[in-house]
mmCIF file of C-alpha atoms and ligand atoms in Angstrom:
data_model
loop_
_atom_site.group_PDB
_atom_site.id
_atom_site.type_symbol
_atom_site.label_atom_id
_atom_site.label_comp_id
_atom_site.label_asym_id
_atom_site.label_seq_id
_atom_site.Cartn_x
_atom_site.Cartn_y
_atom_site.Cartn_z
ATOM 1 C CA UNK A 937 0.000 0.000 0.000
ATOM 2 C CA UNK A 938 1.766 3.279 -1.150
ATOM 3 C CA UNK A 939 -0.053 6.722 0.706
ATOM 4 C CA UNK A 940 -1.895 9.033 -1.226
ATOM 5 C CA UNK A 941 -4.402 11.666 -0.673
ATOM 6 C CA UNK A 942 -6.628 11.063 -3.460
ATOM 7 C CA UNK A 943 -10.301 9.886 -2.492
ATOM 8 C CA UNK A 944 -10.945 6.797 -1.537
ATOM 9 C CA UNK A 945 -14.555 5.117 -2.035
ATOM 10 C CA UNK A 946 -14.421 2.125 0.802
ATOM 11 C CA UNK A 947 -17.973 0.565 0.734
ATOM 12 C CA UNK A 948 -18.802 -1.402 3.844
ATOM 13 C CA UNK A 949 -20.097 -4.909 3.472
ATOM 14 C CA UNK A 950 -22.424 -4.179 6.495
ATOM 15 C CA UNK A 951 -24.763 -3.741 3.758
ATOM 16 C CA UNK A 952 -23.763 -6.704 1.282
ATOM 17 C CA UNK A 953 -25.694 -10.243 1.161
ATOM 18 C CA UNK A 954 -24.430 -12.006 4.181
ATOM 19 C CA UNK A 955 -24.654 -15.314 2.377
ATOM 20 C CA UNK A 956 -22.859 -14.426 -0.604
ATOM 21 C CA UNK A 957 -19.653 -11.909 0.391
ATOM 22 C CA UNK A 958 -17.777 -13.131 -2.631
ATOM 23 C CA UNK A 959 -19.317 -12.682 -5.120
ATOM 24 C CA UNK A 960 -20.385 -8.887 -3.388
ATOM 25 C CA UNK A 961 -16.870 -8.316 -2.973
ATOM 26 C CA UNK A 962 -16.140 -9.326 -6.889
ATOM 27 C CA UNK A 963 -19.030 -6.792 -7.823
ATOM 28 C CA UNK A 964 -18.043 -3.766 -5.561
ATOM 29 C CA UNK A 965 -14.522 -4.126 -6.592
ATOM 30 C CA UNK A 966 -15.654 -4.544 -10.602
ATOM 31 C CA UNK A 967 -17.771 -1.428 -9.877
ATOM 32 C CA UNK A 968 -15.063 0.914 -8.979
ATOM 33 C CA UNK A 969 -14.451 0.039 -5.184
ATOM 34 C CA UNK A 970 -11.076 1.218 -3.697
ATOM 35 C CA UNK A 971 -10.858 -0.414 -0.787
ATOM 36 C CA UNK A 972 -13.192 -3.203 1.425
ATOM 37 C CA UNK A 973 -14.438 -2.249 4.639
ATOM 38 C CA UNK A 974 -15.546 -4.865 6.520
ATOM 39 C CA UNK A 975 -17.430 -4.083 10.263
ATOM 40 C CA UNK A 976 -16.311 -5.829 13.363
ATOM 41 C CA UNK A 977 -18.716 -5.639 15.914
ATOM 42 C CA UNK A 978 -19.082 -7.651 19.196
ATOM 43 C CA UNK A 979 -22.761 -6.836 21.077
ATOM 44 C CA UNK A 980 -20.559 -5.224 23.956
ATOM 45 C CA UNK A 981 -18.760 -2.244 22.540
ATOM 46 C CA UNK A 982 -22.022 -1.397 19.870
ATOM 47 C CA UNK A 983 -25.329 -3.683 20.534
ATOM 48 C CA UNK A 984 -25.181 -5.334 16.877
ATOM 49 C CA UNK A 985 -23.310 -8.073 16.553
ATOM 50 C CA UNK A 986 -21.337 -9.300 13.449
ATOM 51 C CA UNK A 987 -18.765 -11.579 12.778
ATOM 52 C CA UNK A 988 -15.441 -12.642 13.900
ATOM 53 C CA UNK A 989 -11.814 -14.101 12.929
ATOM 54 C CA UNK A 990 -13.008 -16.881 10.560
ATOM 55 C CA UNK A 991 -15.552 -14.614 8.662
ATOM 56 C CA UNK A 992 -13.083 -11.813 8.138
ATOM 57 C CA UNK A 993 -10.111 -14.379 6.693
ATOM 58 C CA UNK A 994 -12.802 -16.102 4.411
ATOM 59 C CA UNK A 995 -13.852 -12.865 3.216
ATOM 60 C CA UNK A 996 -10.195 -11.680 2.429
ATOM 61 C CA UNK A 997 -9.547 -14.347 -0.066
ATOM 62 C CA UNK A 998 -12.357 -12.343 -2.364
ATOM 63 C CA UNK A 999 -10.302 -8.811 -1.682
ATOM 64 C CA UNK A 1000 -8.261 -8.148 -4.434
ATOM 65 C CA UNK A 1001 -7.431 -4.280 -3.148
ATOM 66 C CA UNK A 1002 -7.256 -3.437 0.310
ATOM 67 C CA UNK A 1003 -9.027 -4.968 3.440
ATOM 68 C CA UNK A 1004 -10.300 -2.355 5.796
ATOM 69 C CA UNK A 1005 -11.082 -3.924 8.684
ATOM 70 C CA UNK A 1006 -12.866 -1.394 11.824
ATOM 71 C CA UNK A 1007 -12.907 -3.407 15.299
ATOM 72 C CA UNK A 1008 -16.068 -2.290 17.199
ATOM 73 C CA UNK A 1009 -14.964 -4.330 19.924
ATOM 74 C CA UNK A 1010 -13.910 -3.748 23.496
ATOM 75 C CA UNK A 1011 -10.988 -5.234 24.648
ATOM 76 C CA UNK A 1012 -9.143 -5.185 21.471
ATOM 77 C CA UNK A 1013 -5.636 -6.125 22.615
ATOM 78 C CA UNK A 1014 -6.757 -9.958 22.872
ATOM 79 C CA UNK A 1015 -7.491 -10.153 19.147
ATOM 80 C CA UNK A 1016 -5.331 -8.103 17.172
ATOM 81 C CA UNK A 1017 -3.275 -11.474 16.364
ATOM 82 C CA UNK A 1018 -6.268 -13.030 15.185
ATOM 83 C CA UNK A 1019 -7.390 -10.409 12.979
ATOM 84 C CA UNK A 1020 -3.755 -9.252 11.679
ATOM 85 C CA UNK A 1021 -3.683 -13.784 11.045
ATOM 86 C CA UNK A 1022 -7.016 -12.904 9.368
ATOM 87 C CA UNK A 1023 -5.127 -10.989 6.224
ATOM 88 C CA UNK A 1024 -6.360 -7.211 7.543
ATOM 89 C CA UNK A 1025 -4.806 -4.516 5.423
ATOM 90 C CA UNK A 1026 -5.510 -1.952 8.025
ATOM 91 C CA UNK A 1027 -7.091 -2.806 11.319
ATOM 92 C CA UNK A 1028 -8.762 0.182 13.109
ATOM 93 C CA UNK A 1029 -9.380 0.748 17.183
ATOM 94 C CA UNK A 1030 -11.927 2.869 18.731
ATOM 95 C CA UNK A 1031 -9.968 5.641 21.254
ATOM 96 C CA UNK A 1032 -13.059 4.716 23.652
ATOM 97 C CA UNK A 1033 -12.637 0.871 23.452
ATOM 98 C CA UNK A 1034 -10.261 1.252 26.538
ATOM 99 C CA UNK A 1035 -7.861 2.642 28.642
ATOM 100 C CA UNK A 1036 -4.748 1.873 26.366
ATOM 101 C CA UNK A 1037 -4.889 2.976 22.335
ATOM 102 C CA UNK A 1038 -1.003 3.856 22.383
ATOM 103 C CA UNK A 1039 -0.587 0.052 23.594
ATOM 104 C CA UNK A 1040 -2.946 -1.300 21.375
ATOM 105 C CA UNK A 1041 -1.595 0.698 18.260
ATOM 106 C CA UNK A 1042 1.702 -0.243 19.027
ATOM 107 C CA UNK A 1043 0.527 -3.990 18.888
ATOM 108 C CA UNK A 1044 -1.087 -3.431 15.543
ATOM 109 C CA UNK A 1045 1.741 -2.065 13.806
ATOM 110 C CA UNK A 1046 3.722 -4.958 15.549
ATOM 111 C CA UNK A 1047 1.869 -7.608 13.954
ATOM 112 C CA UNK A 1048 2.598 -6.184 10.688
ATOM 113 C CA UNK A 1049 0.076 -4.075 9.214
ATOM 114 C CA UNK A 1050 -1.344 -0.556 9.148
ATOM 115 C CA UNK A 1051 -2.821 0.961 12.202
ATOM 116 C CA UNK A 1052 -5.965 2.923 12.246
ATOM 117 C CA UNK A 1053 -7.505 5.174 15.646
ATOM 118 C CA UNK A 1054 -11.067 5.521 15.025
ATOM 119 C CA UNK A 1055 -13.412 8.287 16.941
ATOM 120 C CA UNK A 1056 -16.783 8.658 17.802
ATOM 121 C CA UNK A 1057 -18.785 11.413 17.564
ATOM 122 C CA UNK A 1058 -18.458 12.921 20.896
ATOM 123 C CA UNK A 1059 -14.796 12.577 21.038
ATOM 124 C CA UNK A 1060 -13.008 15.694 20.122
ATOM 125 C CA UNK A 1061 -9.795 15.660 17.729
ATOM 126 C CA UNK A 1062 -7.268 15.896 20.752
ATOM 127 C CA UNK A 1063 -7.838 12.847 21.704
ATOM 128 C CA UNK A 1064 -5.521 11.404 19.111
ATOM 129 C CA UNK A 1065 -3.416 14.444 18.973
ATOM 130 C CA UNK A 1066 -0.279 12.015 20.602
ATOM 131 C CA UNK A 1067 -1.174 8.993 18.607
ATOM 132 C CA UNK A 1068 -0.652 10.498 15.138
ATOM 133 C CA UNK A 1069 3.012 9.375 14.990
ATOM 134 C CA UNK A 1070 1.662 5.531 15.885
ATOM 135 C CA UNK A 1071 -1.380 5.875 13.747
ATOM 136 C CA UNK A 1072 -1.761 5.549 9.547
ATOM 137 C CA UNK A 1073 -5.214 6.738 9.591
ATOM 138 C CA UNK A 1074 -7.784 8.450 11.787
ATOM 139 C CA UNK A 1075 -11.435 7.148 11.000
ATOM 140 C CA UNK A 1076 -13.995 9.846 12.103
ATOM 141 C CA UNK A 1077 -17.013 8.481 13.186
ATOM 142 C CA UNK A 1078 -20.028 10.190 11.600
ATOM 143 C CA UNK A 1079 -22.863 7.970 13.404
ATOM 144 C CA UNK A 1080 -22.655 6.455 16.228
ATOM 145 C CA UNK A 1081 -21.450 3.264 15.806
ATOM 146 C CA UNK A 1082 -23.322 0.062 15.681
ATOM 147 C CA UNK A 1083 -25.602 0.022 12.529
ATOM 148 C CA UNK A 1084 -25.859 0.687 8.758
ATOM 149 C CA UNK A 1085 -28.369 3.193 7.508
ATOM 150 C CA UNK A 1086 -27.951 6.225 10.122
ATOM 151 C CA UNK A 1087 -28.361 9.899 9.282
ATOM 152 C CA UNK A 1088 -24.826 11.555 8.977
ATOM 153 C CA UNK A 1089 -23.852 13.920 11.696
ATOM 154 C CA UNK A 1090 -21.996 16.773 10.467
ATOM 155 C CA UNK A 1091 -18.083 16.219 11.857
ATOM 156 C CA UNK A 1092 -16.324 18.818 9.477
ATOM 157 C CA UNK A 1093 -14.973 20.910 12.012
ATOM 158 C CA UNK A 1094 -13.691 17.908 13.733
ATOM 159 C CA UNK A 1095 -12.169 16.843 9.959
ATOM 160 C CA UNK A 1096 -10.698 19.865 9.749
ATOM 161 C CA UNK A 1097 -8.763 20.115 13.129
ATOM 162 C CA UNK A 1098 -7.755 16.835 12.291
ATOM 163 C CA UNK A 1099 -6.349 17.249 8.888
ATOM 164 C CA UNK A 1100 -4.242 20.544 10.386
ATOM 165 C CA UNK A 1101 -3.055 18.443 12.939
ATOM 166 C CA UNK A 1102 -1.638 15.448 10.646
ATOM 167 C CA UNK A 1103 0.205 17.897 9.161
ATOM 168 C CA UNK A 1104 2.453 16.097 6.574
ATOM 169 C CA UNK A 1105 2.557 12.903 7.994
ATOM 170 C CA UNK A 1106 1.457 10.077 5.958
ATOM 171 C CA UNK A 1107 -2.133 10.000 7.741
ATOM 172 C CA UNK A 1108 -5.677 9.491 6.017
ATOM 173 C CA UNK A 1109 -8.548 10.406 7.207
ATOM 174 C CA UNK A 1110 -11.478 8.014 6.492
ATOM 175 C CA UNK A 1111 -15.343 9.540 7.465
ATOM 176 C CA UNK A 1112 -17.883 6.502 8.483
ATOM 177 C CA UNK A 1113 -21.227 6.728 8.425
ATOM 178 C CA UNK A 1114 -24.455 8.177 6.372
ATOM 179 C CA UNK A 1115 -21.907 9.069 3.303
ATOM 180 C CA UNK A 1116 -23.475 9.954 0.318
ATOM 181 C CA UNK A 1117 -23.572 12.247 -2.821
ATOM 182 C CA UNK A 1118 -24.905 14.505 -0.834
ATOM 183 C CA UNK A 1119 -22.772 14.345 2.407
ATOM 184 C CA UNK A 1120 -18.805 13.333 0.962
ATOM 185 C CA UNK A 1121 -18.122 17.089 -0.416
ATOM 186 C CA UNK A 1122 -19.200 18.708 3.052
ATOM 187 C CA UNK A 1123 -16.257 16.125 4.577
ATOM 188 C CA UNK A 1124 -13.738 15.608 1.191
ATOM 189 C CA UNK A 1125 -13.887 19.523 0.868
ATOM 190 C CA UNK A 1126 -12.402 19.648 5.199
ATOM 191 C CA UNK A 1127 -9.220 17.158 4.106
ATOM 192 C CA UNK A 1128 -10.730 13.601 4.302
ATOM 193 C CA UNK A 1129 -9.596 11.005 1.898
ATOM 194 C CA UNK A 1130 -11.202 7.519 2.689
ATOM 195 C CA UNK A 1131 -14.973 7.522 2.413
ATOM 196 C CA UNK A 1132 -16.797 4.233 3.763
ATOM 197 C CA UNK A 1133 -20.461 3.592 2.207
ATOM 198 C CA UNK A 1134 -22.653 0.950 3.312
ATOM 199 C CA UNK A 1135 -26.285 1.732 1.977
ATOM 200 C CA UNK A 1136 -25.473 4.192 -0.638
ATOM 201 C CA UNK A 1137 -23.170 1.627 -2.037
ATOM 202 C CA UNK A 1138 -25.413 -1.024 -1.935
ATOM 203 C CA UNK A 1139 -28.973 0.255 -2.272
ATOM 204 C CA UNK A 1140 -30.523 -0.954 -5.865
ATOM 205 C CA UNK A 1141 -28.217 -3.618 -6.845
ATOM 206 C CA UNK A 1142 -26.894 -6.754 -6.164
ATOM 207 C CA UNK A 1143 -24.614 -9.685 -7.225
ATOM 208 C CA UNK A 1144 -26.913 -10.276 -10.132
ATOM 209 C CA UNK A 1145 -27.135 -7.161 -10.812
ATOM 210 C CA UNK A 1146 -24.206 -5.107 -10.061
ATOM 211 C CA UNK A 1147 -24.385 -1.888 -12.192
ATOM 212 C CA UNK A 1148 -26.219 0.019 -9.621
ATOM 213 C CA UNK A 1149 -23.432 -0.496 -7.189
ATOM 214 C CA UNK A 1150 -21.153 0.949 -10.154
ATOM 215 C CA UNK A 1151 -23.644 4.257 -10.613
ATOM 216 C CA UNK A 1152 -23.557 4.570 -6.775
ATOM 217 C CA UNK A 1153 -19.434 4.659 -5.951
ATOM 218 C CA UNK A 1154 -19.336 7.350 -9.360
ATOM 219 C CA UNK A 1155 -22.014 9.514 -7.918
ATOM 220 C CA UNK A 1156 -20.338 9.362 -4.329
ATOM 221 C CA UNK A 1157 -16.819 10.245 -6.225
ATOM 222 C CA UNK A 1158 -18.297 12.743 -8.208
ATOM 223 C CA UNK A 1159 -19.603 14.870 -5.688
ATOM 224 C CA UNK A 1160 -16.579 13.771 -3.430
ATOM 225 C CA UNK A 1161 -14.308 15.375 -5.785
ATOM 226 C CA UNK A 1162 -16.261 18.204 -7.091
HETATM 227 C C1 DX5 B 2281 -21.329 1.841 11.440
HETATM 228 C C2 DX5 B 2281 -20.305 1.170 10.547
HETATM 229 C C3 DX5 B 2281 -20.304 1.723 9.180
HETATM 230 C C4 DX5 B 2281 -21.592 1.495 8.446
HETATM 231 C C5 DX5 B 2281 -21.789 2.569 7.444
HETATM 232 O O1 DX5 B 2281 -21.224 1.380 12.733
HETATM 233 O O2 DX5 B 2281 -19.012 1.341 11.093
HETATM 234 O O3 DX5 B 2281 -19.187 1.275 8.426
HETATM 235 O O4 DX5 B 2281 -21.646 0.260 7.783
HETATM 236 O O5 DX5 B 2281 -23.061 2.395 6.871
HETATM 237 P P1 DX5 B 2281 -23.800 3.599 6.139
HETATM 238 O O6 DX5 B 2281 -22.929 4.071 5.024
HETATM 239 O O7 DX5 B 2281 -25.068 2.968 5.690
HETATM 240 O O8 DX5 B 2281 -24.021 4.685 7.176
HETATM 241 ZN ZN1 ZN B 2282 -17.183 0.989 9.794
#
């Protein structure tokens, strides 16, 4: 993975087929996907519940670009192995999911991979402001974590702190949450780079039918990129 600043369009497979992530992964990525996002979440840190370990490595051998995986768990520490074993990419860590992110980022990078600090809503910019030398990208939450299909809250000024903050270093910014055409410029235009989808990816398509997923990712660009 090289870093570059040029908009990502990550759609999350919390809104593909359950029972068929290959061949939703194959269409995505034929469609104009940049990178798989693929959401962790354990019915303790967020009340949904997803999947673990063995989903996330089966789903991997479909990902032909890059495997974004965001942990909504709490503790993390006890499975980074087994999600760095699991062929993650980048493996992201809520700041809230306990008392030790600089640990727990450490341990990520350790195993091998790329490191990724994510933060809800209510949790201002500063609180990665001495992780951004451990950290390859900062994903700001934009809903509150825990299900697909949420109303975007407006994080720009958080974005933009943020992207003054990184500086230079090679940090992206990913937004997650109720992206769409109409939502990506507000957060592309205040430096973010990575944009997960879930619905507005997936809404009108399918496997079978994968064109809509295609028209979805260019609208999202479009307005992403002015
Ligand atoms: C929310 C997840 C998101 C979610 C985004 O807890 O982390 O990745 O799937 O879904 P949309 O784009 O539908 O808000
Ligand atoms: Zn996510």
């Amino acid at each position: 993975m090289t870093f570059d600043r040029s908009i990502k369009i990550a759609p999350s497979i919390l809104s593909a087929d359950f029972a068929d992530f290959g061949r939703e992964i194959c269409a995505i990525e034929a469609q104009g996907a940049d990178w798989v996002h693929v959401d962790v979440m354990d019915g303790h840190f967020v009340p949904n519940l997803t999947f673990g370990p063995p989903a996330v490595a089966a789903v991997r051998h479909h990902v032909t670009t890059v495997m974004d995986v965001h942990l909504m768990i709490a503790p993390v520490d006890p499975h980074i192995d087994a999600y760095a074993t699991a062929g993650a990419d980048i493996l992201t860590a809520h700041v809230e999911a306990g008392p030790h992110i600089h640990r727990t980022l450490q341990a990520i990078r350790a195993a091998g991979i790329k490191a990724g600090v994510a933060l809800n809503p209510g949790t201002p910019a500063e609180a990665v402001a001495h992780l951004l030398d451990l950290t390859d990208l900062v994903c700001v939450m934009t809903v509150n974590p825990g299900f697909g299909g949420q109303k975007f809250i407006d994080m720009s000024d958080k974005v933009r702190a943020l992207r003054a903050m990184i500086g230079d270093r090679p940090v992206h910014i990913e937004i997650d949450g109720g992206i769409d055409p109409a939502t990506a410029p507000l957060v592309t235009a205040a430096g973010a780079d990575v944009l997960v989808a879930g619905s507005a990816v997936f809404r009108g398509g399918s496997a079978d039918a994968p064109a809509a997923y295609g028209d979805n990712i260019r609208a999202i660009r479009a307005a992403a990129t002015g």
